Amino acid sequence: MSTDMNTDMNVIAERYIDAWNETDATTRRALIDELYTQDAGYTDPLLDAKGRDQIDAAIEGAQQQFAGLVFSLAGPVDSHHDTARFQWHLGAPGADEPLVVGFDVAVAEGGQLRRVYGFLDKVPTA
């Protein structure tokens, strides 16, 4: 089913991945400010970030922990009523197998992300 709402959520999901990959702090923050509501939240098993500053810090921390790896959408974005779910991969560019696989549920409000709930399906073992 392809509607304007689904198309918008596809764009939002793509921009979301772009923000996680953006290593320039100024450019990343501009993406975050455009993408997230002022009081947005991001929650996954490892953290609960509230507001744009904490979301930015969470992304920066992930980039430091997984330097050189990139996020990508792992399939189609499924969406309805300003809510989307999508799987993503984190791995070396061009690698056959991602290091991390996750699944996010994103809730938009007024064309911006209000809440993102992340789940980790595959993580590296220590």
The first five atom37 places (N, CA, C, CB, O) and aatype in JSON, in Angstrom:
{
  "aatype": [12, 15, 16, 3, 12, 2, 16, 3, 12, 2, 19, 9, 0, 6, 1, 18, 9, 3, 0, 17, 2, 6, 16, 3, 0, 16, 16, 1, 1, 0, 10, 9, 3, 6, 10, 18, 16, 5, 3, 0, 7, 18, 16, 3, 14, 10, 10, 3, 0, 11, 7, 1, 3, 5, 9, 3, 0, 0, 9, 6, 7, 0, 5, 5, 5, 13, 0, 7, 10, 19, 13, 15, 10, 0, 7, 14, 19, 3, 15, 8, 8, 3, 16, 0, 1, 13, 5, 17, 8, 10, 7, 0, 14, 7, 0, 3, 6, 14, 10, 19, 19, 7, 13, 3, 19, 0, 19, 0, 6, 7, 7, 5, 10, 1, 1, 19, 18, 7, 13, 10, 3, 11, 19, 14, 16, 0],
  "atom_mask": [
    [1, 1, 1, 1, 1],
    [1, 1, 1, 1, 1],
    [1, 1, 1, 1, 1],
    [1, 1, 1, 1, 1],
    [1, 1, 1, 1, 1],
    [1, 1, 1, 1, 1],
    [1, 1, 1, 1, 1],
    [1, 1, 1, 1, 1],
    [1, 1, 1, 1, 1],
    [1, 1, 1, 1, 1],
    [1, 1, 1, 1, 1],
    [1, 1, 1, 1, 1],
    [1, 1, 1, 1, 1],
    [1, 1, 1, 1, 1],
    [1, 1, 1, 1, 1],
    [1, 1, 1, 1, 1],
    [1, 1, 1, 1, 1],
    [1, 1, 1, 1, 1],
    [1, 1, 1, 1, 1],
    [1, 1, 1, 1, 1],
    [1, 1, 1, 1, 1],
    [1, 1, 1, 1, 1],
    [1, 1, 1, 1, 1],
    [1, 1, 1, 1, 1],
    [1, 1, 1, 1, 1],
    [1, 1, 1, 1, 1],
    [1, 1, 1, 1, 1],
    [1, 1, 1, 1, 1],
    [1, 1, 1, 1, 1],
    [1, 1, 1, 1, 1],
    [1, 1, 1, 1, 1],
    [1, 1, 1, 1, 1],
    [1, 1, 1, 1, 1],
    [1, 1, 1, 1, 1],
    [1, 1, 1, 1, 1],
    [1, 1, 1, 1, 1],
    [1, 1, 1, 1, 1],
    [1, 1, 1, 1, 1],
    [1, 1, 1, 1, 1],
    [1, 1, 1, 1, 1],
    [1, 1, 1, 0, 1],
    [1, 1, 1, 1, 1],
    [1, 1, 1, 1, 1],
    [1, 1, 1, 1, 1],
    [1, 1, 1, 1, 1],
    [1, 1, 1, 1, 1],
    [1, 1, 1, 1, 1],
    [1, 1, 1, 1, 1],
    [1, 1, 1, 1, 1],
    [1, 1, 1, 1, 1],
    [1, 1, 1, 0, 1],
    [1, 1, 1, 1, 1],
    [1, 1, 1, 1, 1],
    [1, 1, 1, 1, 1],
    [1, 1, 1, 1, 1],
    [1, 1, 1, 1, 1],
    [1, 1, 1, 1, 1],
    [1, 1, 1, 1, 1],
    [1, 1, 1, 1, 1],
    [1, 1, 1, 1, 1],
    [1, 1, 1, 0, 1],
    [1, 1, 1, 1, 1],
    [1, 1, 1, 1, 1],
    [1, 1, 1, 1, 1],
    [1, 1, 1, 1, 1],
    [1, 1, 1, 1, 1],
    [1, 1, 1, 1, 1],
    [1, 1, 1, 0, 1],
    [1, 1, 1, 1, 1],
    [1, 1, 1, 1, 1],
    [1, 1, 1, 1, 1],
    [1, 1, 1, 1, 1],
    [1, 1, 1, 1, 1],
    [1, 1, 1, 1, 1],
    [1, 1, 1, 0, 1],
    [1, 1, 1, 1, 1],
    [1, 1, 1, 1, 1],
    [1, 1, 1, 1, 1],
    [1, 1, 1, 1, 1],
    [1, 1, 1, 1, 1],
    [1, 1, 1, 1, 1],
    [1, 1, 1, 1, 1],
    [1, 1, 1, 1, 1],
    [1, 1, 1, 1, 1],
    [1, 1, 1, 1, 1],
    [1, 1, 1, 1, 1],
    [1, 1, 1, 1, 1],
    [1, 1, 1, 1, 1],
    [1, 1, 1, 1, 1],
    [1, 1, 1, 1, 1],
    [1, 1, 1, 0, 1],
    [1, 1, 1, 1, 1],
    [1, 1, 1, 1, 1],
    [1, 1, 1, 0, 1],
    [1, 1, 1, 1, 1],
    [1, 1, 1, 1, 1],
    [1, 1, 1, 1, 1],
    [1, 1, 1, 1, 1],
    [1, 1, 1, 1, 1],
    [1, 1, 1, 1, 1],
    [1, 1, 1, 1, 1],
    [1, 1, 1, 0, 1],
    [1, 1, 1, 1, 1],
    [1, 1, 1, 1, 1],
    [1, 1, 1, 1, 1],
    [1, 1, 1, 1, 1],
    [1, 1, 1, 1, 1],
    [1, 1, 1, 1, 1],
    [1, 1, 1, 1, 1],
    [1, 1, 1, 0, 1],
    [1, 1, 1, 0, 1],
    [1, 1, 1, 1, 1],
    [1, 1, 1, 1, 1],
    [1, 1, 1, 1, 1],
    [1, 1, 1, 1, 1],
    [1, 1, 1, 1, 1],
    [1, 1, 1, 1, 1],
    [1, 1, 1, 0, 1],
    [1, 1, 1, 1, 1],
    [1, 1, 1, 1, 1],
    [1, 1, 1, 1, 1],
    [1, 1, 1, 1, 1],
    [1, 1, 1, 1, 1],
    [1, 1, 1, 1, 1],
    [1, 1, 1, 1, 1],
    [1, 1, 1, 1, 1]
  ],
  "atom_positions": [
    [[0.84, -1.17, 0.0], [0.0, 0.0, 0.0], [0.89, 1.24, 0.0], [-0.95, 0.0, 1.21], [1.7, 1.41, 0.9]],
    [[0.74, 2.08, -0.97], [1.57, 3.26, -1.07], [0.7, 4.51, -1.0], [2.4, 3.25, -2.37], [-0.08, 4.79, -1.9]],
    [[0.85, 5.24, 0.09], [0.13, 6.49, 0.24], [1.13, 7.59, 0.52], [-0.93, 6.4, 1.37], [2.31, 7.32, 0.75]],
    [[0.67, 8.83, 0.49], [1.56, 9.93, 0.81], [2.14, 9.79, 2.2], [0.83, 11.26, 0.69], [3.3, 10.12, 2.42]],
    [[1.33, 9.28, 3.16], [1.81, 9.11, 4.52], [2.96, 8.1, 4.55], [0.68, 8.65, 5.45], [3.96, 8.33, 5.23]],
    [[2.82, 6.98, 3.83], [3.89, 6.0, 3.77], [5.14, 6.59, 3.14], [3.45, 4.77, 3.0], [6.25, 6.35, 3.61]],
    [[4.96, 7.36, 2.07], [6.11, 7.98, 1.41], [6.82, 8.91, 2.39], [5.67, 8.76, 0.16], [8.05, 8.9, 2.46]],
    [[6.07, 9.7, 3.13], [6.68, 10.59, 4.12], [7.46, 9.79, 5.17], [5.59, 11.44, 4.81], [8.56, 10.19, 5.54]],
    [[6.93, 8.69, 5.63], [7.62, 7.88, 6.63], [8.86, 7.22, 6.02], [6.67, 6.81, 7.2], [9.85, 7.01, 6.73]],
    [[8.82, 6.89, 4.73], [10.02, 6.38, 4.07], [11.12, 7.44, 4.1], [9.71, 5.96, 2.62], [12.27, 7.14, 4.41]],
    [[10.75, 8.66, 3.76], [11.73, 9.76, 3.77], [12.25, 9.99, 5.18], [11.11, 11.06, 3.22], [13.46, 10.16, 5.38]],
    [[11.36, 9.99, 6.16], [11.78, 10.18, 7.55], [12.74, 9.07, 7.97], [10.55, 10.22, 8.49], [13.75, 9.34, 8.63]],
    [[12.45, 7.82, 7.62], [13.34, 6.7, 7.97], [14.7, 6.86, 7.3], [12.7, 5.35, 7.57], [15.73, 6.58, 7.92]],
    [[14.72, 7.29, 6.06], [15.99, 7.5, 5.36], [16.79, 8.62, 6.01], [15.74, 7.82, 3.87], [18.01, 8.49, 6.18]],
    [[16.13, 9.71, 6.38], [16.81, 10.83, 7.04], [17.31, 10.41, 8.44], [15.84, 12.05, 7.16], [18.37, 10.86, 8.89]],
    [[16.55, 9.56, 9.09], [16.94, 9.03, 10.4], [18.26, 8.26, 10.27], [15.83, 8.1, 10.97], [19.18, 8.47, 11.07]],
    [[18.36, 7.39, 9.28], [19.6, 6.65, 9.03], [20.72, 7.62, 8.67], [19.4, 5.61, 7.9], [21.86, 7.45, 9.13]],
    [[20.42, 8.62, 7.85], [21.43, 9.64, 7.51], [22.01, 10.29, 8.76], [20.81, 10.72, 6.6], [23.22, 10.49, 8.85]],
    [[21.15, 10.62, 9.72], [21.62, 11.26, 10.95], [22.57, 10.34, 11.73], [20.42, 11.65, 11.84], [23.57, 10.8, 12.27]],
    [[22.26, 9.06, 11.77], [23.13, 8.11, 12.48], [24.47, 7.94, 11.78], [22.43, 6.75, 12.61], [25.46, 7.56, 12.41]],
    [[24.52, 8.21, 10.48], [25.77, 8.08, 9.73], [26.56, 9.38, 9.63], [25.47, 7.58, 8.34], [27.74, 9.35, 9.27]],
    [[25.95, 10.5, 9.95], [26.62, 11.8, 9.77], [27.66, 12.02, 10.86], [25.58, 12.96, 9.78], [27.32, 12.12, 12.04]],
    [[28.93, 12.1, 10.46], [30.02, 12.24, 11.42], [30.41, 13.7, 11.68], [31.22, 11.48, 10.94], [31.08, 13.98, 12.68]],
    [[30.02, 14.62, 10.81], [30.28, 16.03, 11.07], [29.27, 16.52, 12.11], [30.2, 16.88, 9.75], [28.07, 16.48, 11.87]],
    [[29.76, 16.97, 13.27], [28.89, 17.31, 14.39], [27.89, 18.41, 14.04], [29.72, 17.75, 15.57], [26.73, 18.33, 14.45]],
    [[28.3, 19.42, 13.31], [27.41, 20.53, 12.97], [26.32, 20.08, 12.0], [28.22, 21.69, 12.35], [25.15, 20.41, 12.17]],
    [[26.72, 19.31, 10.99], [25.74, 18.8, 10.02], [24.78, 17.83, 10.68], [26.45, 18.12, 8.84], [23.58, 17.86, 10.42]],
    [[25.32, 16.95, 11.55], [24.47, 15.98, 12.25], [23.44, 16.71, 13.12], [25.32, 15.03, 13.12], [22.27, 16.34, 13.13]],
    [[23.88, 17.73, 13.84], [22.95, 18.45, 14.71], [21.87, 19.14, 13.9], [23.71, 19.48, 15.57], [20.71, 19.19, 14.32]],
    [[22.22, 19.68, 12.74], [21.21, 20.3, 11.87], [20.19, 19.26, 11.42], [21.88, 20.97, 10.64], [19.0, 19.56, 11.36]],
    [[20.64, 18.05, 11.1], [19.73, 16.96, 10.73], [18.82, 16.6, 11.9], [20.53, 15.72, 10.28], [17.62, 16.42, 11.72]],
    [[19.39, 16.5, 13.08], [18.61, 16.15, 14.27], [17.55, 17.22, 14.55], [19.54, 15.98, 15.5], [16.4, 16.9, 14.82]],
    [[17.94, 18.49, 14.47], [17.01, 19.58, 14.72], [15.87, 19.59, 13.71], [17.73, 20.92, 14.69], [14.73, 19.92, 14.04]],
    [[16.17, 19.21, 12.47], [15.15, 19.14, 11.42], [14.26, 17.9, 11.59], [15.81, 19.12, 10.04], [13.06, 17.96, 11.34]],
    [[14.86, 16.82, 12.01], [14.19, 15.52, 12.02], [13.34, 15.26, 13.27], [15.21, 14.44, 11.9], [12.28, 14.64, 13.17]],
    [[13.79, 15.71, 14.42], [13.14, 15.38, 15.7], [12.37, 16.57, 16.27], [14.19, 14.9, 16.72], [12.77, 17.72, 16.1]],
    [[11.25, 16.28, 16.94], [10.55, 17.32, 17.69], [11.45, 17.77, 18.84], [9.17, 16.8, 18.22], [12.4, 17.07, 19.21]],
    [[11.15, 18.92, 19.39], [11.95, 19.5, 20.48], [12.06, 18.54, 21.67], [11.34, 20.83, 20.94], [13.12, 18.42, 22.28]],
    [[10.96, 17.85, 21.98], [10.94, 16.96, 23.15], [10.97, 15.48, 22.76], [9.7, 17.25, 23.99], [10.44, 14.63, 23.47]],
    [[11.59, 15.19, 21.64], [11.65, 13.81, 21.14], [12.38, 12.9, 22.11], [12.34, 13.77, 19.77], [13.13, 13.34, 22.98]],
    [[12.13, 11.61, 21.94], [12.82, 10.61, 22.75], [13.27, 9.44, 21.9], [0.0, 0.0, 0.0], [12.63, 9.09, 20.91]],
    [[14.37, 8.83, 22.32], [14.9, 7.62, 21.68], [15.21, 6.64, 22.79], [16.18, 7.93, 20.79], [15.96, 6.95, 23.72]],
    [[14.64, 5.44, 22.69], [14.84, 4.42, 23.71], [15.24, 3.11, 23.04], [13.57, 4.23, 24.57], [14.58, 2.67, 22.09]],
    [[16.31, 2.5, 23.53], [16.67, 1.14, 23.11], [17.16, 0.41, 24.36], [17.78, 1.15, 21.97], [17.16, 0.99, 25.44]],
    [[17.56, -0.86, 24.24], [17.96, -1.59, 25.45], [19.13, -0.98, 26.21], [18.3, -2.99, 25.08], [19.33, -1.29, 27.38]],
    [[19.92, -0.12, 25.55], [21.12, 0.41, 26.18], [20.97, 1.84, 26.7], [22.23, 0.36, 25.2], [21.79, 2.28, 27.51]],
    [[19.94, 2.56, 26.25], [19.81, 3.95, 26.69], [18.4, 4.48, 26.52], [20.78, 4.83, 25.93], [17.58, 3.9, 25.81]],
    [[18.15, 5.59, 27.2], [16.88, 6.29, 27.09], [17.21, 7.77, 26.96], [15.94, 6.01, 28.34], [17.41, 8.46, 27.96]],
    [[17.27, 8.25, 25.73], [17.65, 9.63, 25.44], [16.4, 10.5, 25.33], [18.49, 9.72, 24.15], [15.45, 10.15, 24.64]],
    [[16.43, 11.63, 26.02], [15.3, 12.55, 25.99], [15.78, 13.89, 25.46], [14.67, 12.72, 27.41], [16.71, 14.49, 26.0]],
    [[15.15, 14.35, 24.39], [15.51, 15.63, 23.79], [16.62, 15.5, 22.76], [0.0, 0.0, 0.0], [17.33, 14.5, 22.7]],
    [[16.75, 16.53, 21.97], [17.71, 16.53, 20.86], [19.16, 16.42, 21.33], [17.53, 17.78, 20.03], [19.96, 15.75, 20.68]],
    [[19.51, 17.08, 22.44], [20.9, 17.02, 22.92], [21.3, 15.6, 23.27], [21.07, 17.94, 24.15], [22.38, 15.15, 22.9]],
    [[20.43, 14.88, 23.99], [20.76, 13.5, 24.39], [20.74, 12.57, 23.18], [19.77, 13.0, 25.45], [21.55, 11.63, 23.12]],
    [[19.85, 12.8, 22.23], [19.83, 11.98, 21.02], [21.13, 12.19, 20.24], [18.6, 12.33, 20.13], [21.74, 11.23, 19.77]],
    [[21.56, 13.44, 20.11], [22.82, 13.75, 19.44], [23.98, 13.06, 20.14], [23.05, 15.28, 19.39], [24.84, 12.48, 19.48]],
    [[24.02, 13.12, 21.46], [25.09, 12.47, 22.23], [25.07, 10.95, 22.04], [24.96, 12.82, 23.72], [26.12, 10.32, 21.98]],
    [[23.87, 10.36, 21.96], [23.75, 8.92, 21.76], [24.3, 8.51, 20.39], [22.28, 8.47, 21.89], [25.0, 7.51, 20.27]],
    [[23.99, 9.31, 19.38], [24.5, 9.02, 18.03], [26.01, 9.15, 18.01], [23.86, 9.96, 16.98], [26.71, 8.3, 17.45]],
    [[26.53, 10.22, 18.61], [27.98, 10.41, 18.65], [28.67, 9.26, 19.37], [28.32, 11.74, 19.35], [29.72, 8.79, 18.94]],
    [[28.07, 8.79, 20.47], [28.64, 7.66, 21.2], [28.67, 6.39, 20.38], [0.0, 0.0, 0.0], [29.65, 5.65, 20.41]],
    [[27.6, 6.12, 19.63], [27.56, 4.94, 18.76], [28.61, 5.05, 17.67], [26.16, 4.77, 18.14], [29.25, 4.05, 17.32]],
    [[28.79, 6.24, 17.13], [29.8, 6.43, 16.09], [31.21, 6.18, 16.63], [29.71, 7.83, 15.49], [32.05, 5.61, 15.93]],
    [[31.46, 6.61, 17.86], [32.77, 6.36, 18.47], [32.98, 4.88, 18.75], [32.91, 7.16, 19.77], [34.06, 4.34, 18.52]],
    [[31.94, 4.22, 19.23], [32.04, 2.8, 19.56], [32.21, 1.94, 18.3], [30.8, 2.34, 20.33], [32.92, 0.94, 18.32]],
    [[31.57, 2.35, 17.22], [31.58, 1.55, 15.99], [32.2, 2.35, 14.84], [30.16, 1.1, 15.62], [31.64, 2.39, 13.74]],
    [[33.34, 2.96, 15.09], [34.0, 3.82, 14.11], [34.22, 3.06, 12.79], [35.35, 4.32, 14.65], [34.67, 1.92, 12.78]],
    [[33.89, 3.73, 11.69], [34.09, 3.16, 10.37], [32.93, 2.31, 9.86], [0.0, 0.0, 0.0], [32.91, 1.93, 8.69]],
    [[31.97, 2.02, 10.73], [30.81, 1.24, 10.31], [29.68, 2.19, 9.91], [30.35, 0.27, 11.45], [29.63, 3.33, 10.35]],
    [[28.77, 1.69, 9.08], [27.67, 2.53, 8.62], [26.33, 1.82, 8.83], [27.85, 2.9, 7.14], [26.23, 0.6, 8.78]],
    [[25.31, 2.63, 9.08], [23.95, 2.16, 9.2], [23.29, 2.16, 7.83], [23.14, 3.03, 10.19], [23.59, 3.0, 6.98]],
    [[22.4, 1.2, 7.61], [21.62, 1.16, 6.37], [20.26, 0.54, 6.67], [22.37, 0.37, 5.25], [20.12, -0.3, 7.56]],
    [[19.26, 0.96, 5.89], [17.95, 0.3, 5.99], [18.11, -1.11, 5.45], [16.84, 1.08, 5.21], [18.78, -1.31, 4.44]],
    [[17.5, -2.08, 6.1], [17.67, -3.48, 5.72], [16.47, -4.02, 4.95], [17.91, -4.32, 6.95], [16.39, -5.23, 4.7]],
    [[15.57, -3.16, 4.57], [14.38, -3.6, 3.85], [13.39, -2.46, 3.77], [0.0, 0.0, 0.0], [13.73, -1.31, 4.08]],
    [[12.18, -2.77, 3.37], [11.18, -1.71, 3.22], [10.72, -1.17, 4.57], [9.98, -2.24, 2.43], [10.79, -1.84, 5.6]],
    [[10.25, 0.07, 4.52], [9.67, 0.72, 5.7], [8.17, 0.43, 5.68], [9.95, 2.27, 5.73], [7.49, 0.71, 4.69]],
    [[7.67, -0.14, 6.76], [6.24, -0.43, 6.89], [5.64, 0.65, 7.76], [5.98, -1.87, 7.51], [6.08, 0.86, 8.89]],
    [[4.62, 1.36, 7.24], [4.1, 2.48, 8.02], [2.6, 2.68, 7.85], [4.81, 3.74, 7.64], [2.01, 2.3, 6.84]],
    [[2.02, 3.27, 8.87], [0.63, 3.72, 8.85], [0.45, 4.71, 10.0], [-0.38, 2.51, 8.98], [1.14, 4.62, 11.01]],
    [[-0.46, 5.65, 9.85], [-0.83, 6.6, 10.91], [0.37, 7.23, 11.6], [-1.69, 5.9, 11.93], [0.45, 7.23, 12.83]],
    [[1.32, 7.76, 10.83], [2.51, 8.43, 11.37], [3.38, 7.52, 12.23], [2.09, 9.62, 12.19], [4.14, 8.0, 13.07]],
    [[3.28, 6.22, 12.03], [4.1, 5.25, 12.74], [4.76, 4.33, 11.72], [3.26, 4.43, 13.77], [4.12, 3.87, 10.78]],
    [[6.04, 4.08, 11.92], [6.79, 3.22, 10.99], [7.59, 2.19, 11.76], [7.72, 4.05, 10.09], [7.99, 2.41, 12.9]],
    [[7.8, 1.09, 11.11], [8.73, 0.08, 11.64], [9.67, -0.31, 10.51], [7.96, -1.19, 12.21], [9.26, -0.42, 9.35]],
    [[10.93, -0.51, 10.86], [11.92, -0.86, 9.85], [13.11, -1.53, 10.51], [12.36, 0.39, 9.05], [13.43, -1.27, 11.67]],
    [[13.76, -2.39, 9.74], [14.97, -3.05, 10.21], [16.17, -2.31, 9.63], [14.99, -4.56, 9.8], [16.11, -1.78, 8.52]],
    [[17.24, -2.29, 10.38], [18.47, -1.65, 9.92], [19.66, -2.55, 10.21], [18.66, -0.28, 10.59], [19.6, -3.44, 11.05]],
    [[20.73, -2.3, 9.49], [22.0, -3.01, 9.67], [23.08, -2.0, 10.02], [22.39, -3.82, 8.39], [23.02, -0.84, 9.6]],
    [[24.05, -2.44, 10.79], [25.26, -1.68, 11.05], [26.43, -2.58, 10.7], [25.34, -1.17, 12.54], [26.58, -3.67, 11.26]],
    [[27.26, -2.12, 9.77], [28.39, -2.95, 9.37], [29.39, -2.16, 8.54], [0.0, 0.0, 0.0], [29.2, -0.98, 8.24]],
    [[30.44, -2.85, 8.18], [31.46, -2.24, 7.33], [30.87, -2.02, 5.93], [32.74, -3.13, 7.26], [30.12, -2.86, 5.44]],
    [[31.21, -0.9, 5.3], [30.71, -0.66, 3.94], [31.07, -1.81, 3.02], [31.27, 0.66, 3.39], [32.23, -2.22, 2.94]],
    [[30.07, -2.35, 2.31], [30.29, -3.44, 1.36], [30.4, -4.82, 1.97], [0.0, 0.0, 0.0], [30.59, -5.8, 1.24]],
    [[30.29, -4.93, 3.29], [30.41, -6.24, 3.95], [29.17, -7.09, 3.66], [30.59, -6.08, 5.48], [28.07, -6.56, 3.51]],
    [[29.37, -8.39, 3.57], [28.25, -9.31, 3.33], [27.36, -9.45, 4.56], [28.77, -10.67, 2.92], [26.14, -9.6, 4.43]],
    [[27.95, -9.41, 5.73], [27.22, -9.68, 6.98], [27.34, -8.48, 7.93], [27.76, -10.96, 7.66], [28.46, -8.06, 8.24]],
    [[26.22, -7.91, 8.38], [26.3, -6.78, 9.32], [26.77, -7.24, 10.7], [24.94, -6.08, 9.44], [26.54, -8.39, 11.09]],
    [[27.42, -6.35, 11.42], [27.85, -6.63, 12.78], [26.66, -6.57, 13.74], [28.94, -5.63, 13.21], [26.55, -7.37, 14.66]],
    [[25.76, -5.6, 13.5], [24.59, -5.4, 14.35], [23.36, -5.32, 13.46], [24.73, -4.11, 15.23], [23.39, -4.72, 12.38]],
    [[22.26, -5.93, 13.92], [20.97, -5.84, 13.24], [19.97, -5.33, 14.27], [20.52, -7.22, 12.62], [19.9, -5.83, 15.39]],
    [[19.2, -4.33, 13.87], [18.21, -3.78, 14.77], [16.89, -3.55, 14.07], [0.0, 0.0, 0.0], [16.77, -3.66, 12.85]],
    [[15.91, -3.25, 14.89], [14.54, -3.03, 14.42], [14.01, -1.84, 15.19], [13.63, -4.31, 14.63], [14.02, -1.84, 16.42]],
    [[13.54, -0.81, 14.49], [13.04, 0.38, 15.16], [11.58, 0.62, 14.83], [13.87, 1.6, 14.76], [11.1, 0.3, 13.74]],
    [[10.89, 1.19, 15.8], [9.52, 1.69, 15.62], [9.6, 3.19, 15.86], [8.48, 0.98, 16.61], [10.05, 3.64, 16.92]],
    [[9.18, 3.96, 14.87], [9.27, 5.42, 14.92], [7.88, 6.03, 14.85], [10.17, 5.95, 13.78], [7.06, 5.64, 14.02]],
    [[7.63, 7.0, 15.72], [6.35, 7.7, 15.74], [6.62, 9.15, 15.39], [5.65, 7.57, 17.14], [7.41, 9.84, 16.04]],
    [[5.94, 9.62, 14.34], [6.11, 11.0, 13.88], [4.95, 11.86, 14.34], [6.24, 11.05, 12.35], [3.86, 11.39, 14.63]],
    [[5.24, 13.14, 14.39], [4.22, 14.13, 14.74], [4.55, 15.39, 13.94], [4.16, 14.42, 16.3], [5.63, 15.97, 14.11]],
    [[3.63, 15.81, 13.08], [3.87, 17.01, 12.29], [5.06, 16.9, 11.37], [0.0, 0.0, 0.0], [5.73, 17.9, 11.11]],
    [[5.35, 15.7, 10.87], [6.46, 15.5, 9.95], [7.81, 15.34, 10.62], [0.0, 0.0, 0.0], [8.83, 15.26, 9.93]],
    [[7.85, 15.29, 11.95], [9.09, 15.07, 12.69], [8.95, 13.85, 13.59], [9.46, 16.33, 13.52], [7.84, 13.45, 13.94]],
    [[10.08, 13.28, 13.97], [10.07, 12.14, 14.88], [9.79, 12.62, 16.3], [11.41, 11.38, 14.82], [10.43, 13.54, 16.81]],
    [[8.83, 11.96, 16.93], [8.48, 12.27, 18.32], [9.08, 11.23, 19.26], [6.94, 12.32, 18.5], [9.62, 11.57, 20.31]],
    [[8.99, 9.96, 18.86], [9.55, 8.86, 19.66], [10.12, 7.81, 18.72], [8.47, 8.23, 20.58], [9.57, 7.54, 17.66]],
    [[11.24, 7.22, 19.13], [11.81, 6.08, 18.43], [12.11, 5.02, 19.48], [13.11, 6.48, 17.61], [12.75, 5.29, 20.49]],
    [[11.63, 3.82, 19.21], [11.87, 2.67, 20.09], [12.73, 1.68, 19.32], [10.51, 2.0, 20.56], [12.31, 1.15, 18.29]],
    [[13.94, 1.43, 19.8], [14.88, 0.56, 19.12], [15.0, -0.79, 19.81], [0.0, 0.0, 0.0], [14.97, -0.9, 21.03]],
    [[15.15, -1.82, 18.98], [15.35, -3.18, 19.47], [16.59, -3.75, 18.77], [14.09, -4.07, 19.21], [16.82, -3.49, 17.59]],
    [[17.36, -4.53, 19.49], [18.58, -5.11, 18.93], [18.35, -6.6, 18.7], [19.8, -4.87, 19.88], [18.14, -7.37, 19.63]],
    [[18.4, -6.98, 17.43], [18.17, -8.38, 17.06], [19.46, -9.19, 17.03], [17.5, -8.44, 15.7], [19.46, -10.39, 17.31]],
    [[20.56, -8.53, 16.68], [21.85, -9.21, 16.61], [22.9, -8.22, 17.09], [22.16, -9.72, 15.16], [23.03, -7.12, 16.55]],
    [[23.66, -8.63, 18.11], [24.74, -7.8, 18.63], [26.0, -8.65, 18.75], [24.35, -7.17, 20.01], [25.93, -9.86, 18.93]],
    [[27.15, -8.0, 18.65], [28.4, -8.77, 18.78], [28.56, -9.28, 20.21], [29.63, -7.9, 18.39], [28.17, -8.61, 21.17]],
    [[29.12, -10.45, 20.34], [29.38, -11.0, 21.68], [30.81, -10.64, 22.07], [29.17, -12.56, 21.71], [31.71, -10.59, 21.23]],
    [[30.98, -10.38, 23.33], [32.31, -9.94, 23.83], [33.32, -11.03, 23.84], [32.2, -9.37, 25.21], [34.47, -10.81, 24.23]]
  ]
}
